CSV table of C-alpha atoms and ligand atoms in Angstrom, one decimal:
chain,number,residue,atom,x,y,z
R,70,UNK,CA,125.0,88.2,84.6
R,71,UNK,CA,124.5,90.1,81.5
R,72,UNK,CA,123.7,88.4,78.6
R,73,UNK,CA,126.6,90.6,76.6
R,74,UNK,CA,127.3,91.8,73.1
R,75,UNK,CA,126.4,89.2,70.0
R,76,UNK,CA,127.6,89.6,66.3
R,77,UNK,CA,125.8,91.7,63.3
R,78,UNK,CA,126.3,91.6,60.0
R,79,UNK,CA,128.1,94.3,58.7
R,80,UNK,CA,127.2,96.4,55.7
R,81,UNK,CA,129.2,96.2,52.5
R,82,UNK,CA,131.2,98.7,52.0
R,83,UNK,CA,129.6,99.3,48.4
R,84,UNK,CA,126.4,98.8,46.8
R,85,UNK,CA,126.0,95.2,45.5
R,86,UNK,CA,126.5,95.7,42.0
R,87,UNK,CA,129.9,97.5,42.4
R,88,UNK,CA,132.2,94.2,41.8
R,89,UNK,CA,130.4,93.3,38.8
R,90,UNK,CA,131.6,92.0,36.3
R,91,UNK,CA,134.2,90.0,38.6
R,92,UNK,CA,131.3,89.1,41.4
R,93,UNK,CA,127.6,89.9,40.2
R,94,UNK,CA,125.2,91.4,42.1
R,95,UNK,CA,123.0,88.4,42.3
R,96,UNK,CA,126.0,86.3,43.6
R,97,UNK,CA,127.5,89.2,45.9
R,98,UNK,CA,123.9,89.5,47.4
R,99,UNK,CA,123.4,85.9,48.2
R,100,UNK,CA,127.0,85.6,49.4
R,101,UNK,CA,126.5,88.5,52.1
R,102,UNK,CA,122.7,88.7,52.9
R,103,UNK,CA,122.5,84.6,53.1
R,104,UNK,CA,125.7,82.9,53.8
R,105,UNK,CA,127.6,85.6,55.9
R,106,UNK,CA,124.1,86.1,57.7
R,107,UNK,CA,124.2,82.3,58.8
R,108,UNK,CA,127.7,82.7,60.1
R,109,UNK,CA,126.4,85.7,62.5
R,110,UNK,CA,123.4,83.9,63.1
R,111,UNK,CA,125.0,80.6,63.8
R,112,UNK,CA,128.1,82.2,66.7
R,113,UNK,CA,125.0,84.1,68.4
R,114,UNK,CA,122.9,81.1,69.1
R,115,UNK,CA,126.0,79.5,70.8
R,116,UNK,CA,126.8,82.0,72.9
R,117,UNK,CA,123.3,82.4,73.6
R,118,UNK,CA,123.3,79.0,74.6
R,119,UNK,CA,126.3,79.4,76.5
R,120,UNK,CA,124.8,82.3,78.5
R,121,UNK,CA,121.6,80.6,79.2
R,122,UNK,CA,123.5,77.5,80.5
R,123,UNK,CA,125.6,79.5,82.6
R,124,UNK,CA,122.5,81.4,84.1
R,125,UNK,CA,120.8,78.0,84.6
R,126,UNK,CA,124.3,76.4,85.8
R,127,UNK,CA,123.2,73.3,83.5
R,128,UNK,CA,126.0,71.9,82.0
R,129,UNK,CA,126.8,71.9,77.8
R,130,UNK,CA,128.5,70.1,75.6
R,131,UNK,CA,131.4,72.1,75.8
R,132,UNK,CA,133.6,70.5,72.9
R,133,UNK,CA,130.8,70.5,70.6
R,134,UNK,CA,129.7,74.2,71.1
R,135,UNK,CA,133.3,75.6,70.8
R,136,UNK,CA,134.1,73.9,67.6
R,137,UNK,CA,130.9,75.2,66.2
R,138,UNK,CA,131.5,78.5,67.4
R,139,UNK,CA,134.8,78.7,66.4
R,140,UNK,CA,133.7,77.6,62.8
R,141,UNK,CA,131.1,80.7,63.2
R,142,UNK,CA,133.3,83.1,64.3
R,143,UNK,CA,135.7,82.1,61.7
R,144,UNK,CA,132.9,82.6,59.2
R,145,UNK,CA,132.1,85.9,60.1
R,146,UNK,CA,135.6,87.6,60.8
R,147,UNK,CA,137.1,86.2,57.4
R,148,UNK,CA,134.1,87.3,55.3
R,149,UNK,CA,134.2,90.8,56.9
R,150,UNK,CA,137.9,91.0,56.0
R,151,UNK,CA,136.8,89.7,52.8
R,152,UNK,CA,134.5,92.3,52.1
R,153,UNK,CA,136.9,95.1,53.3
R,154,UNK,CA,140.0,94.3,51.2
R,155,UNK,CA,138.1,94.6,47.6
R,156,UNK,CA,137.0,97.7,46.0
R,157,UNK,CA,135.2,98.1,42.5
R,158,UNK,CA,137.7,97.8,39.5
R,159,UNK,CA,138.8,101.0,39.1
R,160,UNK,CA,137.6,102.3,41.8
R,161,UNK,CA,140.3,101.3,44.4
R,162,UNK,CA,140.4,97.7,43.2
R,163,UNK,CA,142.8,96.3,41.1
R,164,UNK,CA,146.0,97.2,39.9
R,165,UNK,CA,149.4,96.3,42.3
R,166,UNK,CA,149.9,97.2,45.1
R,167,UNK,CA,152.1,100.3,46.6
R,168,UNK,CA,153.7,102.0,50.0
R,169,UNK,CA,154.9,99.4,52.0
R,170,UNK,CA,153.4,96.5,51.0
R,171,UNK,CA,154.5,96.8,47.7
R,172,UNK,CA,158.4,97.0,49.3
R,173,UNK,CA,157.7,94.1,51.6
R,174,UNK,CA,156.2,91.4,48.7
R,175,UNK,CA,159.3,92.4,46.8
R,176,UNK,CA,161.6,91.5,49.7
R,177,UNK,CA,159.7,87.9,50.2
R,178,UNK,CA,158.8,86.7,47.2
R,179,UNK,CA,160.9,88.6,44.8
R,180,UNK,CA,158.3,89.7,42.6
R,181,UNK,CA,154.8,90.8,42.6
R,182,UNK,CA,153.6,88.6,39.7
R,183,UNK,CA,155.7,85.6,42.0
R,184,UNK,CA,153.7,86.2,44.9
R,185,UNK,CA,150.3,86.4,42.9
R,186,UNK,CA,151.2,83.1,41.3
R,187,UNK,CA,151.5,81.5,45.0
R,188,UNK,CA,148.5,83.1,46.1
R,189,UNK,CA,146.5,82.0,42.9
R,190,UNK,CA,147.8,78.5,43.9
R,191,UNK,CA,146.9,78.6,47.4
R,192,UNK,CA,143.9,79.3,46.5
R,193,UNK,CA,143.2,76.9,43.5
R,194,UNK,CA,144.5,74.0,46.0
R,195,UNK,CA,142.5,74.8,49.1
R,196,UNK,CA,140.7,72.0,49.5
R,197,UNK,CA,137.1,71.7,50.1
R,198,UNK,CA,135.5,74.9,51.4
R,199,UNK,CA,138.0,77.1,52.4
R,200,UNK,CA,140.0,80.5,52.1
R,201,UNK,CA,143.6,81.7,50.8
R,202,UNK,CA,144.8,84.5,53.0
R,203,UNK,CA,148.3,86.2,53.1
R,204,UNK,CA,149.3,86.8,56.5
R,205,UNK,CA,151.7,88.7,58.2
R,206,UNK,CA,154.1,87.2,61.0
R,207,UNK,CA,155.4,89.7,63.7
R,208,UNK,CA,157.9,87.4,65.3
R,209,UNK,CA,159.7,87.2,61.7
R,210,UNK,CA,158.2,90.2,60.0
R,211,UNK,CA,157.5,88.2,57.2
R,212,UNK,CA,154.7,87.5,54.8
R,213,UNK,CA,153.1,84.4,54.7
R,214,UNK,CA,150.1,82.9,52.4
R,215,UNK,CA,147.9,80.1,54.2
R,216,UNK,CA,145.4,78.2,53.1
R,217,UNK,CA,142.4,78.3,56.1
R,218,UNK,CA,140.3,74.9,55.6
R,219,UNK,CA,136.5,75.5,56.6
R,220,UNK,CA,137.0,78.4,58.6
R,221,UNK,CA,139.0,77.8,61.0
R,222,UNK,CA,141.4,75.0,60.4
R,223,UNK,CA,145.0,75.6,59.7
R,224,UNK,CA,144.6,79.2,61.1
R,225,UNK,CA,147.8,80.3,62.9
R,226,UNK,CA,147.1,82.5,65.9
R,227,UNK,CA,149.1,85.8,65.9
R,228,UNK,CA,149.2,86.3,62.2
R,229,UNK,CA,147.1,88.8,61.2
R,230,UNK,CA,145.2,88.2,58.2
R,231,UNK,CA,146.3,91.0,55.3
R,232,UNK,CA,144.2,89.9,52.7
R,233,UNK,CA,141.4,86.8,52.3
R,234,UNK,CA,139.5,86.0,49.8
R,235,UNK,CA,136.8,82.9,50.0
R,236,UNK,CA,136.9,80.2,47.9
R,237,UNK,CA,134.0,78.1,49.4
R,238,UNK,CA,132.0,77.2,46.1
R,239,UNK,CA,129.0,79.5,47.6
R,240,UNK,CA,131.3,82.5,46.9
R,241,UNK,CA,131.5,82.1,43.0
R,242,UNK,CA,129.2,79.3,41.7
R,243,UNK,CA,126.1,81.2,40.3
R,244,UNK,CA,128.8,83.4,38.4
R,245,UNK,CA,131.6,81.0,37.6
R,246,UNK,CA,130.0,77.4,38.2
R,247,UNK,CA,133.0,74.7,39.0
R,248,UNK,CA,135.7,77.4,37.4
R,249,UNK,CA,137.4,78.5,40.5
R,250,UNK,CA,140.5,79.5,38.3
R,251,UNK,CA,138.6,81.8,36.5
R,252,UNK,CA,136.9,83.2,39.8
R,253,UNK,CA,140.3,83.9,41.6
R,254,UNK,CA,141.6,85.1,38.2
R,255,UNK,CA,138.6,87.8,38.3
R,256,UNK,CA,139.4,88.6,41.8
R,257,UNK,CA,143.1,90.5,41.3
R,258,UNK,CA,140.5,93.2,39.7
R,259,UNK,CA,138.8,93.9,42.3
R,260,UNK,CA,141.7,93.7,45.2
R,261,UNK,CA,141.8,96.7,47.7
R,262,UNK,CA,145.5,97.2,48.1
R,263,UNK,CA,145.0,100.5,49.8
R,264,UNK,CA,143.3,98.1,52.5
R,265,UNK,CA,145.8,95.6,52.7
R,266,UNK,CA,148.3,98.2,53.1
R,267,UNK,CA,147.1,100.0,56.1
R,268,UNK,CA,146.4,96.5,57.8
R,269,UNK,CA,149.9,95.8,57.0
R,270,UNK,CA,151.0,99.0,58.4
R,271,UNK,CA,149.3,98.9,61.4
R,272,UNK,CA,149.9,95.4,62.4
R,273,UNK,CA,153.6,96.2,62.2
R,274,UNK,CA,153.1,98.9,64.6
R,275,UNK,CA,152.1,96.8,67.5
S,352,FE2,FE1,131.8,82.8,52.0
């Protein structure tokens, strides 16, 4: 039985300092090198555990490992999209969006100042640690903003995840303190439409 492939952390797609002033370097560091690092950390000791009880044919607690590796998982595929759909101010970040996705917020929420207001609510509201994302459903073809509690409650399996950004208080408090609004307010600087695009695009193509 091979022991099979475990998680890394993957590397930012710019230098640390590159979302200041929105997220600092000091915050953006700790964010990825210390929380992010505990979700990879955390699904690879479960399915290490998994393994070595499969090797051993010992029994686990099965409903106990799954929900924790779930919550890992969750962790590290949200913070990876995370990382992927911002881009320094500027830069690639910011601004509204275009192509597609600027055609298809139009045709669900009307505007694109009406669809940031929702998202900006989603994510104010989420409560406890969690994550606004906007999502894309095939069946309807529509776009749809969820709030993701923890990581991984409330998720909707299918819908791909366009855009996410983390409002756990570990992604903002050494820059904004309590003030989430003003965290998510910094955030629409630093969004990679360009990203959230092509995932847009290429999720409608399957
Ligand atoms: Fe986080």
């Amino acid at each position: 039985m091979d022991s099979g492939k475990l998680y890394t952390l993957p590397k930012l797609p710019y230098d640390y300092n590159a979302l200041a002033p929105y997220i600092s370097e000091a915050q953006l560091t700790l964010h990825h090198t210390k929380h992010h690092q505990a979700y990879v950390t955390g699904a690879n000791a479960i399915l290490d555990k998994l393994t070595k009880a499969r090797k051993e044919n010992t029994d686990l607690d099965m409903k106990a490992a799954l929900k924790e590796l779930s919550f890992h998982i969750g962790g590290y595929r949200l913070h990876t999209l995370f990382w992927e759909n911002m881009a320094p101010a500027g830069k690639g970040g910011g601004g509204a969006p275009g192509g597609e996705l600027a055609a298809a917020i139009s045709a669900e929420f009307g505007t694109f100042d009406r669809f940031k207001k929702e998202f900006t609510q989603a994510a104010g509201g989420a409560e406890g640690s969690g994550w606004a994302v906007l999502t894309h459903c095939m069946k309807t073809n529509r776009l749809i903003v969820m709030q993701i509690e923890k990581h991984n409650v409330n998720v909707v399996p299918g819908y791909r995840i366009l855009m996410a950004l983390d409002v756990w208080e570990h992604a903002y408090y050494l820059d904004y303190k309590n003030d989430r609004a003003k965290f998510i307010e910094g955030f629409w600087n630093i969004v990679n439409w360009k990203e959230v695009d092509t995932r847009y695009r290429a999720h409608q193509k399957k």
